[in-house]
Coordinates of C-alpha atoms in Angstrom, one line a residue:
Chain A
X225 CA 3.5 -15.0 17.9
X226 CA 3.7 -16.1 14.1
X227 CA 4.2 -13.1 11.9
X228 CA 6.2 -11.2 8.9
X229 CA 9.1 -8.4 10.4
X230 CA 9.9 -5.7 8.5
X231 CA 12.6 -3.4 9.3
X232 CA 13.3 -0.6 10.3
X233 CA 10.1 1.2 9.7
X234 CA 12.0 4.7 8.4
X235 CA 14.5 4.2 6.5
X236 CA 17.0 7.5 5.1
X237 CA 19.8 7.1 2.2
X238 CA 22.1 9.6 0.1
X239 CA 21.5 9.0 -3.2
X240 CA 24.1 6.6 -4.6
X241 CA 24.4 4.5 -1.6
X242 CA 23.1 0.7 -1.4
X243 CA 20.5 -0.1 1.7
X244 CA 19.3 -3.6 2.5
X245 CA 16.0 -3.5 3.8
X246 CA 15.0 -6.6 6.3
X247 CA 12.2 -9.1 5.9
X248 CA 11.8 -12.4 8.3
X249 CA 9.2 -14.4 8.3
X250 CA 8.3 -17.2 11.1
X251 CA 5.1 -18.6 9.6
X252 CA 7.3 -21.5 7.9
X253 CA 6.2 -19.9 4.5
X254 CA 8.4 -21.6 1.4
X255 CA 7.2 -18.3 -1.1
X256 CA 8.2 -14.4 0.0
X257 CA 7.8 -11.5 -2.2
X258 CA 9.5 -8.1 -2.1
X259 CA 6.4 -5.0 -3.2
X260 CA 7.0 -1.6 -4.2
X261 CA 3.9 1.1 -3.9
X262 CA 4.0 4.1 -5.3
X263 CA 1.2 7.1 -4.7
X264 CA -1.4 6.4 -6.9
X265 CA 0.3 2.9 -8.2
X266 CA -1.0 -0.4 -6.9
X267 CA 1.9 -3.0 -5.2
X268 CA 4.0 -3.8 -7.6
X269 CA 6.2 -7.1 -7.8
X270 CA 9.9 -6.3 -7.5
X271 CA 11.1 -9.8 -6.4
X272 CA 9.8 -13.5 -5.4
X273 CA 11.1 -16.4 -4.2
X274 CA 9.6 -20.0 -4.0
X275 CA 11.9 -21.5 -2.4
X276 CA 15.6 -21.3 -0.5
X277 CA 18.0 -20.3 -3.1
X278 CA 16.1 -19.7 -5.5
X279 CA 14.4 -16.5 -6.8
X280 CA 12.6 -14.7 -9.8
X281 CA 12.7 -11.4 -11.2
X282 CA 9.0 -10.0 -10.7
X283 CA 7.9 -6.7 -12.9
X284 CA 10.4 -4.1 -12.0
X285 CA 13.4 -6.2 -10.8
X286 CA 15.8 -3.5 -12.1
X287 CA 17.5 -2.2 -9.4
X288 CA 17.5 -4.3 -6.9
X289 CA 18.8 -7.3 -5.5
X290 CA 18.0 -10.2 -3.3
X291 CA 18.6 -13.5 -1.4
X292 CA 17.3 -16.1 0.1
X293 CA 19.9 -18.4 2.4
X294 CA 17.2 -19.4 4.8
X295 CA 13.9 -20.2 4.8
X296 CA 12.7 -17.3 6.9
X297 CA 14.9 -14.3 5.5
X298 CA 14.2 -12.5 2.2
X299 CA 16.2 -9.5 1.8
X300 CA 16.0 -6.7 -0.6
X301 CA 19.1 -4.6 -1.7
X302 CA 18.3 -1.5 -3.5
X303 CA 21.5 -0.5 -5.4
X304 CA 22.5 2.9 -6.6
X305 CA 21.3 1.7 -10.4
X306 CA 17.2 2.2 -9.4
X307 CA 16.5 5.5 -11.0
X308 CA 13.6 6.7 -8.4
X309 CA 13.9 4.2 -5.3
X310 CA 11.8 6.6 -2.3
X311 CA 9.3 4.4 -2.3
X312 CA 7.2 2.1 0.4
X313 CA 8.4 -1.6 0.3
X314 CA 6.2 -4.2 1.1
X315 CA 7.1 -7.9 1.9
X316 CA 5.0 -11.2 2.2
X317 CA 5.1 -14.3 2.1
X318 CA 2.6 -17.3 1.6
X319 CA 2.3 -21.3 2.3
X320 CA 3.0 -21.8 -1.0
X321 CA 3.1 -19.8 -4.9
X322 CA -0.6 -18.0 -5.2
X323 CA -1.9 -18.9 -2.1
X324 CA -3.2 -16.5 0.5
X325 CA -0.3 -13.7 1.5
X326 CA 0.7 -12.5 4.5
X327 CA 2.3 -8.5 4.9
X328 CA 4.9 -7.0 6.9
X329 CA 4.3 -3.8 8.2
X330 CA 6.5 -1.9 5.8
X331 CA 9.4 0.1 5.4
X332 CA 9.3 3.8 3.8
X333 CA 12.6 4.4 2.0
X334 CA 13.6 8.0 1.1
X335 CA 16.3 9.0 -0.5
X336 CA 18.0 12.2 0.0
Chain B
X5 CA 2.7 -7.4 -16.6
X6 CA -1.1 -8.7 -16.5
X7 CA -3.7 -5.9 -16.2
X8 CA -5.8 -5.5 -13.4
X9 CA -8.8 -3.0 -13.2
X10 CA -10.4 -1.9 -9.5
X11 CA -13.2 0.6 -9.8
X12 CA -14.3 2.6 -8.6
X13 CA -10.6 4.5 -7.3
X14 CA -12.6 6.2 -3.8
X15 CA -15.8 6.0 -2.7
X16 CA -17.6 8.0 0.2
X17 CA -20.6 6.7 2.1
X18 CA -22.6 7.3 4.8
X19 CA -23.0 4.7 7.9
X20 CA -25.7 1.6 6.8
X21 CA -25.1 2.2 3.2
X22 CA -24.5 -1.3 1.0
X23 CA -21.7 -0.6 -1.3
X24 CA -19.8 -3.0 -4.0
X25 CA -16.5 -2.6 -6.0
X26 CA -15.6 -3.9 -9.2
X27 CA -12.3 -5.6 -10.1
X28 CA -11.1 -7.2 -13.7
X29 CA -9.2 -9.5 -15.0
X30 CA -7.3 -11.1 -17.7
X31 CA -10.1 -14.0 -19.0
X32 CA -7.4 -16.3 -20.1
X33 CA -5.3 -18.8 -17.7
X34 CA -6.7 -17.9 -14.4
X35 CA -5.3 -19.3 -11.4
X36 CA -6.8 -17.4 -8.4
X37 CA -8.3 -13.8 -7.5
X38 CA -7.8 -12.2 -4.2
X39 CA -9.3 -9.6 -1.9
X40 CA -7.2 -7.7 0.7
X41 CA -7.7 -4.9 3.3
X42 CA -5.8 -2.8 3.6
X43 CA -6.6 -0.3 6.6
X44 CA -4.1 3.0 7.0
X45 CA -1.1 2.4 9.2
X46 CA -1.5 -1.3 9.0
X47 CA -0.2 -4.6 7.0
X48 CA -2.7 -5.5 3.8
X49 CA -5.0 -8.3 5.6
X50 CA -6.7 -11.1 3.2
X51 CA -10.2 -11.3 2.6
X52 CA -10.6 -13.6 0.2
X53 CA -9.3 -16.4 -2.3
X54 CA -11.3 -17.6 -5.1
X55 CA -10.4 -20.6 -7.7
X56 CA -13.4 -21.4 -9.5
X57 CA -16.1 -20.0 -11.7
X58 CA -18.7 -19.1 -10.0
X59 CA -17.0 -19.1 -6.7
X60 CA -19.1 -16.7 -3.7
X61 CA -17.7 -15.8 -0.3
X62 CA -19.1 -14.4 2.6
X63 CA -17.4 -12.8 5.5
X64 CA -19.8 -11.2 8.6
X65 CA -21.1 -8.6 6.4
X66 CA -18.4 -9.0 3.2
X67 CA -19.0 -10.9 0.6
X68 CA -17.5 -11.5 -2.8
X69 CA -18.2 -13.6 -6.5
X70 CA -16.0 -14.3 -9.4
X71 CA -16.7 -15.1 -13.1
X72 CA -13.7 -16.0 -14.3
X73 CA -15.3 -16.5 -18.1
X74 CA -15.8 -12.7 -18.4
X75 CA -13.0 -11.6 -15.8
X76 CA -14.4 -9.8 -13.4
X77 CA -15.0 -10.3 -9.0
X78 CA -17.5 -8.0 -7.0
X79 CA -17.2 -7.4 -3.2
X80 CA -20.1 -6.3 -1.1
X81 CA -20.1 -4.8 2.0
X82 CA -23.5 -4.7 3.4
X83 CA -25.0 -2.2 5.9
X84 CA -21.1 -0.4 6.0
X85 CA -19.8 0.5 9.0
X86 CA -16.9 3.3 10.3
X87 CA -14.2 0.3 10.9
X88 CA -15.2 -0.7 6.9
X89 CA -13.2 2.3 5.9
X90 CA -10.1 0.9 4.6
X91 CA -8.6 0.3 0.9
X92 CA -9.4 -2.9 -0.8
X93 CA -7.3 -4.9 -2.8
X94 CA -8.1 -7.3 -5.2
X95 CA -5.0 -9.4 -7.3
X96 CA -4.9 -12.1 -9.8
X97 CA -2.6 -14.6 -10.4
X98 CA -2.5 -16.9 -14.0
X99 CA 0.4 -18.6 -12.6
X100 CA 0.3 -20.5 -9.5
X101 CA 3.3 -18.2 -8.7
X102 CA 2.7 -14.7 -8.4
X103 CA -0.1 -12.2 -7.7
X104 CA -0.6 -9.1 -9.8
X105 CA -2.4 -6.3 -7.7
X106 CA -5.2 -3.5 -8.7
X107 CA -4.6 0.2 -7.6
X108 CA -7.0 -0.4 -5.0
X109 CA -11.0 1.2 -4.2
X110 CA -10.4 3.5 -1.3
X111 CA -13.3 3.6 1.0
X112 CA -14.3 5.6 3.5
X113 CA -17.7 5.1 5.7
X114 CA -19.3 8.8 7.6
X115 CA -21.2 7.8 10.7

């Protein structure tokens, strides 16, 4: 069953503290992307990557961090350095650059 | 950061209404405009993709155009129904690399 993970759903931090938030992918996608919504804010690019190894900074890349050591993992860090991070994070991914994306369920990040 | 324009933000109507949202775009370099659902407690779900001026796409009961010359897409819905209610999505992309996504027209369809 092809699809984009996402975890964990919930996720609860102390301000200051990193968190790594989990995106996998098994649609043999080369592009993922890391989104930020905000109430009353569109998705917003934080992070993409075209391909293993290599990623860009997308509008509001301050903050957080990335990597991408395999084709079908695309985590986002979120470091003590983003000013307001309790947000909802969105990752997708897609065949290739603007082609059609495909979302992971989520994960709500709030921090205390 | 490229601007993109939905509108209306909500809309409200009743069961068998026919309905269209508005998004714009940056004129200049396009690539590609999207459409996504996006229905509460669930993943954003793609619509459509459109490339060239001109462009129309039909889905059952959804359909969308582009003019890329003036930078702007409509998406229909015709006759709504209950299960239309959802937020929808559009997002452009000048690059080949990247989408850039519109707050959204919120929808909600009363039986």
């Amino acid at each position: 069953d092809g699809g984009i993970t996402q975890s964990p759903k919930y996720l609860f931090r102390k301000e200051g503290q990193n968190v790594t938030l989990s995106c996998e992918q098994n649609l043999n996608h080369d592009a993922m992307y890391w989104y930020r919504q905000d109430p009353g804010q569109g998705l917003r690019l934080i992070y993409y990557s075209q391909i293993v190894n290599d990623f860009q900074k997308g509008d509001i890349a301050e903050g957080y961090s990335v990597s991408r050591e395999k084709k079908e993992s695309f985590p986002l860090t979120v470091t003590s350095a983003q000013k307001n991070p309790t947000a909802f994070y969105l990752c997708a991914s897609s065949l290739v650059g603007a082609d059609t994306q495909y979302f992971g369920p989520g994960t709500r990040l709030t921090v205390l | 950061i490229l601007n993109v324009e939905q509108s209306p933000q909500s809309l409200h109507v009743q069961e068998g209404d026919s309905t269209n949202f508005t998004c714009s775009f940056p004129s200049s370099n396009f690539y590609a405009l999207h459409w996504y659902r996006w229905e509460t407690a669930k993943s954003p779900e793609a619509l459509f993709v459109m490339t060239l001026n001109g462009d129309e796409k039909k889905k059952g009961r959804i359909s969308a155009t582009l003019n890329t010359k003036e930078g702007y897409s409509y998406l229909y819905i015709k006759g709504s129904q209950p299960e239309d209610s959802a937020t929808y999505l559009c997002a452009f992309s000048n690059s080949g690399y990247a989408l850039n996504f519109g707050k959204g027209t919120s929808l909600l369809v009363t039986p």
